[in-house]
Coordinates of C-alpha atoms in Angstrom, one line a residue:
Chain K
X23 CA 35.8 24.9 -56.0
X24 CA 33.9 27.8 -55.2
X25 CA 31.9 25.7 -52.7
X26 CA 35.1 24.8 -51.1
X27 CA 35.9 28.5 -50.7
X28 CA 32.7 29.2 -49.5
X29 CA 33.4 27.0 -46.4
X30 CA 36.8 27.8 -46.2
X31 CA 35.9 31.7 -46.0
X32 CA 32.5 31.2 -43.8
X33 CA 34.8 29.0 -41.0
X34 CA 37.3 31.5 -41.0
X35 CA 34.8 34.2 -40.1
X36 CA 33.3 32.1 -37.3
X37 CA 37.1 31.0 -36.1
X38 CA 37.8 34.9 -35.7
X39 CA 35.2 35.5 -33.1
X40 CA 36.0 32.0 -31.4
X41 CA 39.1 32.5 -29.3
X42 CA 39.3 28.4 -28.6
X43 CA 40.4 28.3 -32.5
X44 CA 43.9 30.0 -31.6
X45 CA 44.4 28.1 -28.3
X46 CA 47.2 26.1 -29.9
X47 CA 48.9 29.3 -30.7
X48 CA 49.3 29.4 -27.1
X49 CA 49.9 25.5 -26.1
X50 CA 52.4 25.3 -28.9
X51 CA 55.1 27.5 -27.6
X52 CA 54.5 26.5 -23.9
X53 CA 54.5 22.8 -25.0
X54 CA 57.8 23.0 -26.9
X55 CA 59.3 25.0 -24.0
X56 CA 58.4 21.9 -21.4
X57 CA 60.1 19.2 -24.0
X58 CA 63.1 21.4 -25.0
X59 CA 63.6 22.1 -21.3
X60 CA 63.9 18.3 -20.4
X61 CA 66.1 18.0 -23.8
X62 CA 68.4 21.0 -21.8
X63 CA 68.6 19.2 -18.9
X64 CA 69.3 16.0 -19.9
X65 CA 71.9 17.2 -22.4
X66 CA 70.4 15.2 -25.3
X67 CA 70.4 18.3 -27.8
X68 CA 69.7 16.2 -30.7
X69 CA 66.0 15.5 -30.3
X70 CA 65.3 19.1 -30.6
X71 CA 63.8 18.3 -33.8
X72 CA 61.3 16.0 -31.7
X73 CA 60.3 18.8 -29.8
X74 CA 59.7 21.1 -32.5
X75 CA 57.7 18.4 -34.3
X76 CA 55.6 17.0 -31.4
X77 CA 53.8 20.6 -30.9
X78 CA 53.0 20.9 -34.5
X79 CA 51.3 17.8 -34.9
X80 CA 49.5 17.9 -31.4
X81 CA 48.4 21.3 -32.3
X82 CA 46.8 20.2 -35.7
X83 CA 45.1 16.9 -33.9
X84 CA 44.0 19.0 -31.5
X85 CA 42.5 21.5 -33.8
X86 CA 41.0 18.4 -35.4
X87 CA 39.2 17.3 -32.7
X88 CA 37.7 20.6 -31.3
X89 CA 36.2 21.4 -34.7
X90 CA 35.0 18.1 -35.2
X91 CA 33.2 18.2 -32.3
X92 CA 31.7 21.8 -32.5
X93 CA 31.1 22.2 -35.9
X94 CA 27.9 20.3 -36.6
X95 CA 26.5 21.2 -33.2
X96 CA 27.6 24.8 -33.5
X97 CA 25.9 24.8 -37.0
X98 CA 22.6 23.3 -35.5
X99 CA 22.6 26.3 -32.4
X100 CA 23.5 28.6 -35.2
X101 CA 20.3 27.2 -37.2
X102 CA 22.2 26.6 -40.1
X103 CA 22.3 23.0 -40.5
X104 CA 18.8 22.6 -41.7
X105 CA 19.7 25.1 -44.5
X106 CA 22.8 23.5 -45.4
X107 CA 21.1 20.1 -45.6
X108 CA 18.2 21.4 -47.6
X109 CA 20.3 23.0 -50.1
X110 CA 21.5 21.1 -53.2
X111 CA 25.2 22.1 -52.6
X112 CA 27.2 19.1 -51.6
X113 CA 28.1 19.2 -48.1
X114 CA 31.1 17.2 -48.1
X115 CA 32.7 19.9 -50.1
X116 CA 31.6 22.9 -48.2
X117 CA 32.5 20.9 -44.9
X118 CA 36.2 19.6 -46.5
X119 CA 36.4 23.8 -47.1
X120 CA 35.7 24.6 -43.4
X121 CA 38.0 21.8 -41.7
X122 CA 40.5 23.5 -44.3
X123 CA 40.5 26.7 -42.9
X124 CA 41.1 25.6 -39.3
X125 CA 44.2 23.7 -39.7
X126 CA 45.8 26.7 -41.5
X127 CA 45.7 27.9 -38.0
X128 CA 47.4 24.6 -36.8
X129 CA 50.0 24.9 -39.2
X130 CA 51.3 28.1 -37.8
X131 CA 52.2 26.2 -34.3
X132 CA 55.0 25.0 -36.9
X133 CA 56.7 28.2 -37.3
X134 CA 55.8 29.2 -33.3
X135 CA 57.7 26.4 -32.3
X136 CA 60.7 26.8 -34.5
X137 CA 60.9 30.4 -33.1
X138 CA 60.9 29.3 -29.5
X139 CA 63.4 26.5 -30.3
X140 CA 65.7 29.3 -31.5
X141 CA 64.8 32.2 -29.7
X142 CA 64.4 30.9 -26.1
X143 CA 66.7 28.0 -26.2
X144 CA 69.2 28.9 -29.4
X145 CA 68.3 25.8 -31.2
X146 CA 67.6 27.5 -34.7
X147 CA 66.7 24.2 -36.6
X148 CA 67.8 24.1 -40.3
X149 CA 65.7 23.0 -43.2
X150 CA 68.1 20.9 -45.0
X151 CA 65.0 19.2 -46.9
X152 CA 62.6 22.1 -47.2
X153 CA 60.7 21.1 -50.0
X154 CA 60.1 17.6 -48.3
X155 CA 59.4 19.5 -45.0
X156 CA 57.0 21.9 -46.6
X157 CA 55.0 19.2 -48.5
X158 CA 55.0 17.1 -45.3
X159 CA 53.3 19.8 -43.0
X160 CA 50.9 20.2 -46.3
X161 CA 49.9 16.8 -46.7
X162 CA 49.6 16.6 -43.0
X163 CA 47.5 19.9 -42.7
X164 CA 44.7 18.1 -45.4
X165 CA 45.1 14.2 -43.8
X166 CA 43.9 16.6 -40.4
X167 CA 41.0 18.2 -42.0
X168 CA 40.0 14.7 -43.9
X169 CA 40.3 12.9 -40.3
X170 CA 38.1 15.9 -38.6
X171 CA 35.7 14.8 -41.7
X172 CA 35.8 11.4 -40.1
X173 CA 35.2 12.4 -36.1
X174 CA 32.7 15.0 -36.9
X175 CA 29.7 12.7 -37.6
X176 CA 31.1 10.3 -35.1
X177 CA 30.4 12.9 -32.5
X178 CA 27.1 13.7 -33.3
X179 CA 26.3 10.3 -33.1
X180 CA 28.2 9.4 -29.5
X181 CA 27.0 10.3 -26.1
X182 CA 29.5 12.2 -24.1
X183 CA 31.1 13.5 -27.3
X184 CA 33.4 16.3 -25.1
X185 CA 34.7 13.1 -23.2
X186 CA 35.5 11.4 -26.4
X187 CA 37.0 14.5 -27.5
X188 CA 39.2 14.5 -24.8
X189 CA 40.1 10.9 -24.4
X190 CA 41.1 10.7 -28.2
X191 CA 44.1 13.3 -27.5
X192 CA 47.0 11.7 -25.9
X193 CA 46.5 8.1 -26.4
X194 CA 46.8 8.8 -29.9
X195 CA 49.8 11.0 -29.7
X196 CA 51.4 7.9 -28.2
X197 CA 49.8 5.5 -30.8
X198 CA 50.9 8.0 -33.7
X199 CA 54.7 8.2 -32.3
X200 CA 54.1 11.9 -32.1
X201 CA 57.1 12.3 -29.7
X202 CA 58.4 9.0 -29.5
X203 CA 58.9 7.0 -32.4
X204 CA 56.6 4.1 -33.3
X205 CA 59.4 1.9 -32.9
X206 CA 59.9 2.4 -29.6
X207 CA 56.1 1.1 -28.9
X208 CA 55.3 -2.6 -28.2
X209 CA 55.7 -4.7 -30.9
X210 CA 51.7 -5.4 -30.9
X211 CA 50.8 -2.0 -30.7
X212 CA 52.7 -1.1 -33.8
X213 CA 50.5 -2.2 -36.8
X214 CA 48.0 0.0 -35.0
X215 CA 50.1 3.0 -35.0
X216 CA 50.7 2.6 -38.8
X217 CA 46.7 3.1 -39.6
X218 CA 47.2 6.4 -37.9
X219 CA 48.4 9.2 -40.3
X220 CA 50.2 10.8 -37.4
X221 CA 53.1 8.1 -37.0
X222 CA 53.8 8.7 -40.9
X223 CA 53.7 12.5 -40.7
X224 CA 55.8 12.2 -37.6
X225 CA 58.4 10.2 -39.4
X226 CA 58.5 12.1 -42.3
X227 CA 59.0 15.6 -40.7
X228 CA 61.3 14.2 -38.5
X229 CA 63.6 13.1 -41.3
X230 CA 62.9 16.2 -43.2
X231 CA 64.8 18.3 -40.2
X232 CA 67.8 15.9 -40.2
X233 CA 70.7 16.4 -42.2
X234 CA 70.4 12.7 -43.9
X235 CA 68.5 12.2 -46.8
X236 CA 65.3 11.2 -46.5
X237 CA 63.8 7.9 -47.8
X238 CA 61.3 7.3 -50.4
X239 CA 59.4 10.8 -49.0
X240 CA 57.1 10.6 -52.4
X241 CA 55.7 7.2 -50.7
X242 CA 55.4 8.2 -47.5
X243 CA 53.5 11.8 -48.0
X244 CA 51.3 9.4 -50.3
X245 CA 50.7 7.5 -47.0
X246 CA 49.6 10.3 -45.0
X247 CA 47.3 11.8 -47.9
X248 CA 45.7 8.1 -48.5
X249 CA 45.1 7.7 -45.0
X250 CA 43.3 11.3 -44.4
X251 CA 41.6 10.8 -48.0
X252 CA 40.4 7.2 -46.1
X253 CA 39.1 9.2 -43.0
X254 CA 37.5 11.8 -45.2
X255 CA 35.7 9.3 -47.6
X256 CA 34.4 7.1 -44.4
X257 CA 33.3 10.5 -42.4
X258 CA 31.4 11.7 -45.6
X259 CA 29.8 8.5 -46.0
X260 CA 28.7 8.4 -42.1
X261 CA 27.4 11.7 -42.6
X262 CA 25.4 10.9 -45.6
X263 CA 24.1 8.3 -43.6
X264 CA 23.0 10.3 -40.8
X265 CA 21.7 13.1 -42.7
X266 CA 19.2 10.4 -44.8
X267 CA 18.3 8.9 -41.5
X268 CA 17.3 12.3 -39.6
X269 CA 15.5 13.6 -42.8
X270 CA 13.4 10.3 -43.4
X271 CA 12.4 9.9 -39.8
X272 CA 12.4 14.1 -39.1
X273 CA 14.3 13.9 -36.5
X274 CA 17.1 16.4 -37.5
X275 CA 16.9 19.2 -34.9
X276 CA 16.9 16.3 -32.0
X277 CA 19.5 14.4 -33.4
Chain C
X8 CA 29.6 27.7 9.6
X9 CA 28.0 29.8 7.0
X10 CA 30.8 29.1 4.4
X11 CA 30.6 25.6 5.1
X12 CA 26.9 25.3 4.6
X13 CA 27.4 27.6 0.9
X14 CA 30.0 25.5 0.0
X15 CA 27.7 22.3 0.8
X16 CA 25.1 23.4 -1.1
X17 CA 27.0 24.3 -4.4
X18 CA 28.9 21.4 -4.3
X19 CA 25.3 20.0 -5.3
X20 CA 25.8 21.3 -8.6
X21 CA 29.3 20.5 -8.9
X22 CA 28.2 16.7 -8.5
X23 CA 25.3 17.0 -10.6
X24 CA 27.7 18.3 -13.0
X25 CA 30.0 15.2 -12.8
X26 CA 27.2 12.7 -13.0
X27 CA 26.2 14.4 -16.2
X28 CA 29.3 14.2 -17.7
X29 CA 30.9 11.1 -16.6
X30 CA 29.7 7.4 -15.6
X31 CA 32.0 5.4 -13.7
X32 CA 32.9 3.5 -17.0
X33 CA 33.4 6.8 -18.9
X34 CA 35.8 8.1 -16.2
X35 CA 37.6 4.9 -15.9
X36 CA 38.2 4.0 -19.5
X37 CA 38.0 7.4 -20.8
X38 CA 39.4 10.1 -18.9
X39 CA 41.3 8.0 -16.5
X40 CA 43.1 6.0 -19.5
X41 CA 43.3 9.7 -21.3
X42 CA 45.4 11.3 -18.4
X43 CA 47.8 8.0 -18.0
X44 CA 48.4 7.9 -21.4
X45 CA 49.6 11.6 -20.8
X46 CA 51.9 10.7 -17.7
X47 CA 53.3 8.1 -20.1
X48 CA 54.0 10.2 -22.6
X49 CA 55.9 12.9 -20.8
X50 CA 57.6 10.4 -18.9
X51 CA 58.9 8.8 -22.4
X52 CA 60.4 12.0 -23.0
X53 CA 63.3 10.6 -20.7
X54 CA 63.8 7.5 -22.3
X55 CA 67.4 6.9 -23.3
X56 CA 68.7 9.0 -20.3
X57 CA 69.3 7.7 -16.9
X58 CA 66.7 5.9 -14.8
X59 CA 66.5 8.4 -11.9
X60 CA 65.2 10.9 -14.1
X61 CA 62.7 8.5 -15.7
X62 CA 61.4 8.1 -12.3
X63 CA 61.5 12.1 -11.9
X64 CA 59.1 12.5 -14.7
X65 CA 57.1 9.9 -13.7
X66 CA 56.4 11.3 -10.3
X67 CA 55.8 14.6 -11.3
X68 CA 53.7 14.1 -14.2
X69 CA 51.6 11.7 -11.9
X70 CA 51.1 14.3 -9.6
X71 CA 50.7 17.0 -12.2
X72 CA 47.4 15.3 -13.5
X73 CA 45.6 16.5 -10.4
X74 CA 46.7 20.0 -11.0
X75 CA 45.5 20.0 -14.5
X76 CA 42.3 18.9 -13.6
X77 CA 42.1 21.3 -11.1
X78 CA 42.1 24.1 -13.8
X79 CA 39.0 23.2 -14.9
X80 CA 37.7 25.5 -12.1
X81 CA 38.1 28.5 -14.7
X82 CA 36.0 26.8 -17.1
X83 CA 33.4 25.8 -15.0
X84 CA 33.1 28.8 -12.8
X85 CA 32.4 30.6 -16.2
X86 CA 29.5 28.4 -16.7
X87 CA 27.6 30.5 -14.3
X88 CA 27.2 33.2 -16.5
X89 CA 26.3 31.0 -19.5
X90 CA 23.4 30.0 -17.0
X91 CA 22.5 33.2 -15.9
X92 CA 22.6 33.0 -12.2
X93 CA 25.3 35.5 -11.7
X94 CA 22.8 38.4 -11.3
X95 CA 21.4 36.0 -8.4
X96 CA 24.8 35.3 -6.9
X97 CA 25.1 39.3 -6.6
X98 CA 21.7 39.9 -4.8
X99 CA 22.7 36.8 -2.6
X100 CA 24.0 37.7 0.8
X101 CA 26.6 34.6 0.8
X102 CA 30.4 35.5 -0.1
X103 CA 30.6 34.4 -3.7
X104 CA 34.2 32.9 -3.0
X105 CA 32.5 29.9 -1.2
X106 CA 29.8 29.7 -3.5
X107 CA 32.5 29.4 -6.3
X108 CA 34.6 26.8 -3.8
X109 CA 31.7 24.6 -3.8
X110 CA 30.9 24.7 -7.6
X111 CA 33.4 22.9 -9.0
X112 CA 34.4 20.7 -6.3
X113 CA 34.2 17.7 -8.8
X114 CA 37.6 18.4 -10.1
X115 CA 39.9 18.3 -7.1
X116 CA 37.8 15.2 -6.3
X117 CA 38.5 13.7 -9.6
X118 CA 41.9 15.3 -10.2
X119 CA 42.9 13.5 -6.8
X120 CA 41.8 10.0 -7.7
X121 CA 43.6 10.4 -11.2
X122 CA 46.4 11.4 -9.4
X123 CA 46.5 8.5 -6.9
X124 CA 45.9 6.0 -9.4
X125 CA 48.9 7.1 -11.3
X126 CA 51.5 7.7 -8.5
X127 CA 50.2 4.0 -7.3
X128 CA 49.9 1.9 -10.3
X129 CA 51.4 3.6 -13.3
X130 CA 54.7 5.6 -11.4
X131 CA 55.9 2.2 -10.4
X132 CA 56.6 1.2 -13.9
X133 CA 59.1 3.9 -14.3
X134 CA 61.4 3.3 -11.1
X135 CA 58.8 4.9 -8.5
X136 CA 58.4 2.9 -5.2
X137 CA 56.5 3.5 -2.2
X138 CA 56.6 1.7 1.1
X139 CA 53.2 0.8 2.6
X140 CA 53.6 3.2 5.3
X141 CA 54.3 6.2 2.9
X142 CA 50.9 5.4 1.1
X143 CA 48.7 7.4 3.3
X144 CA 51.6 10.4 3.0
X145 CA 51.1 10.2 -0.6
X146 CA 47.5 10.4 -0.6
X147 CA 47.1 13.3 1.8
X148 CA 49.7 15.1 -0.3
X149 CA 47.9 14.4 -3.6
X150 CA 44.7 15.7 -2.1
X151 CA 46.5 19.0 -0.7
X152 CA 47.9 19.7 -4.2
X153 CA 44.7 19.5 -5.9
X154 CA 42.9 21.7 -3.2
X155 CA 45.8 24.2 -3.0
X156 CA 46.1 24.3 -7.2
X157 CA 42.3 24.8 -6.9
X158 CA 42.4 27.9 -4.9
X159 CA 44.8 29.2 -7.4
X160 CA 42.7 28.4 -10.4
X161 CA 39.6 30.1 -8.5
X162 CA 41.6 33.4 -8.5
X163 CA 42.2 33.0 -12.3
X164 CA 38.7 32.0 -12.5
X165 CA 37.5 35.2 -11.2
X166 CA 39.7 37.4 -13.1
X167 CA 38.4 35.4 -16.5
X168 CA 34.6 35.6 -15.4
X169 CA 34.4 39.0 -17.7
X170 CA 36.3 37.0 -20.4
X171 CA 34.7 33.7 -20.8
X172 CA 35.7 33.3 -24.2
X173 CA 39.4 33.2 -22.9
X174 CA 38.4 30.6 -20.3
X175 CA 40.3 27.6 -22.0
X176 CA 42.9 29.6 -23.2
X177 CA 44.0 30.6 -19.7
X178 CA 43.4 27.1 -17.8
X179 CA 45.6 25.7 -20.7
X180 CA 48.3 28.5 -20.4
X181 CA 48.0 28.2 -16.7
X182 CA 48.7 24.2 -16.4
X183 CA 51.4 24.4 -18.8
X184 CA 53.2 27.1 -17.1
X185 CA 53.0 24.6 -13.9
X186 CA 54.4 22.3 -16.1
X187 CA 57.5 24.2 -16.9
X188 CA 58.3 25.9 -13.5
X189 CA 56.9 24.1 -11.0
X190 CA 59.7 21.3 -10.8
X191 CA 57.3 18.9 -12.5
X192 CA 59.9 18.1 -15.5
X193 CA 63.0 19.8 -14.4
X194 CA 64.1 21.0 -10.8
X195 CA 62.9 24.1 -10.3
X196 CA 66.8 25.5 -9.6
X197 CA 67.4 24.7 -13.4
X198 CA 65.5 27.8 -14.0
X199 CA 66.8 31.6 -13.8
X200 CA 66.1 33.7 -10.2
X201 CA 62.7 35.5 -11.7
X202 CA 61.1 31.8 -12.9
X203 CA 62.2 30.6 -9.7
X204 CA 60.5 33.2 -7.6
X205 CA 57.1 32.8 -9.6
X206 CA 57.3 29.0 -9.0
X207 CA 57.3 29.8 -5.4
X208 CA 54.1 31.4 -5.3
X209 CA 52.4 28.1 -7.0
X210 CA 51.6 25.8 -4.2
X211 CA 52.2 23.0 -6.5
X212 CA 56.0 23.5 -6.3
X213 CA 56.1 23.1 -2.6
X214 CA 53.5 19.8 -2.7
X215 CA 55.6 18.1 -5.1
X216 CA 58.7 18.8 -3.5
X217 CA 57.1 17.4 -0.1
X218 CA 56.0 14.2 -2.4
X219 CA 59.7 13.8 -3.6
X220 CA 60.8 13.9 -0.3
X221 CA 58.6 11.2 0.9
X222 CA 59.7 9.4 -2.0
X223 CA 63.6 9.8 -1.1
X224 CA 62.7 8.9 2.3
X225 CA 63.1 12.2 4.1
X226 CA 62.3 12.5 7.9
X227 CA 59.2 14.4 8.7
X228 CA 60.7 17.8 9.6
X229 CA 61.4 18.7 5.7
X230 CA 58.2 17.4 4.7
X231 CA 56.1 19.3 6.6
X232 CA 58.2 22.4 6.1
X233 CA 57.4 22.1 2.3
X234 CA 54.0 21.1 3.3
X235 CA 53.4 24.0 5.1
X236 CA 54.4 26.3 2.0
X237 CA 52.0 24.7 -0.2
X238 CA 49.4 25.4 2.5
X239 CA 50.3 28.7 2.7
X240 CA 50.4 29.5 -0.8
X241 CA 46.8 28.0 -1.2
X242 CA 45.7 30.0 1.4
X243 CA 46.9 32.9 -0.1
X244 CA 45.6 32.2 -3.7
X245 CA 42.0 31.3 -1.8
X246 CA 42.1 35.1 0.2
X247 CA 43.1 36.7 -3.4
X248 CA 40.2 34.9 -5.1
X249 CA 37.9 36.2 -2.7
X250 CA 39.1 39.7 -2.6
X251 CA 38.9 39.2 -6.8
X252 CA 35.0 37.8 -6.4
X253 CA 34.1 40.4 -4.0
X254 CA 35.6 43.4 -6.6
X255 CA 33.7 41.7 -9.1
X256 CA 30.6 41.4 -7.8
X257 CA 30.5 44.9 -6.4
X258 CA 31.4 46.2 -9.4
X259 CA 28.0 44.3 -11.1
X260 CA 26.1 45.8 -8.2
X261 CA 27.5 49.2 -8.8
X262 CA 26.5 48.9 -12.4
X263 CA 23.2 47.9 -11.9
X264 CA 23.4 44.2 -11.6
X265 CA 23.6 43.7 -15.2
X266 CA 25.0 40.1 -16.8
X267 CA 28.1 41.7 -17.6
X268 CA 29.7 43.1 -14.4

């Protein structure tokens, strides 16, 4: 737990000096305004919850991509990567702590979008199932941190990582049913959607903002967590292999 | 002729950057695919409504892609600070605005390509239709949108040269504000007067209006009027960027040419 906390606090200190971490705090309210202005124009007020859920999940995913793309390269630039690899503390734990601290910022986007919907558009969304909403946000934050753990070594291994980072945004928002439910997507795409944790999070978060009872919340939360854990597990395995290889070949600083 | 020469030489950096980041394959399947997904994403917001609004969203968001890409000029201008070339630029006799105009020309070129593909190949799937004779006008309006929005981006870039840590925040906020106020998703008339005033200052509002007029089969008069307004806005933003870069460099020269101007 101490290692996890150390990683959490270390990344928080780094983030304080990196305005990009707070980019989502600026973009989330603006995206909400885009979505709600369309809803207001078309008169489809019943879709307000979609306009609150989408920027929240988009912010979390954007942060996961951003931190995954920069964490290891930033460590290399700071000269701390070698120390982390040589230290006996398992990097998997400190890394998870770091990812979790970043997604905390992303979770703030939910409060922002909720406020924008109420203050600018007069649509104060009630929380009829607060426990499910909060649990879903927490599970999504954890799954995001876990998925960032998978993306991080992938970005290190991939040439043009920045382009890949950019590419994985809107196609995933579509595939993850962030704004448009998965049921609207073509039949052949749906199985792929269910392997993306965002699709489970989006559906559950939207349901938790509706007045109807939420069906099977525990099972759906478990799906979000399991997909996040699977991503994290695969990522750490990949990271372990990368580290073993660069230690064996002595090419850490050139990776 | 001197500005053109400076722009040409500076653009060599832009194309070198482009070649370093993209291959044709990465641009087509990575960048273009991502942007087409973005257009689809925002267009699907109109699902379940009337088909006219779906086409409205598809057209607006297709043109928006080039405006979005042009906002990258804010980031790529600040790369000059990271490269350490600002003191040299301050010492050079060329006007900095022409250097920076050429420096990021890869964005309006790439952005125009993205928008043209979106308008001609993706938007028709959502009800937008073009006559063959309209296509050259569409292409011209896309290029005009890219270049005039690029001039607006250059002005923002001049403002954030001393605060390059916020470059991504400024460019993202700028393109999202354009998405909100310029008539991309809802008509400009939907907004209160102060917002409409802001929209009128942005070239995208007028070039998008011109494109919608072309799509509606309007005559050349209204299209040319809207195009003229877009050009005027672009020229004013370029002039403002020129002044902002001059002020920035003169301040640097007075303070002894340190890296922080």
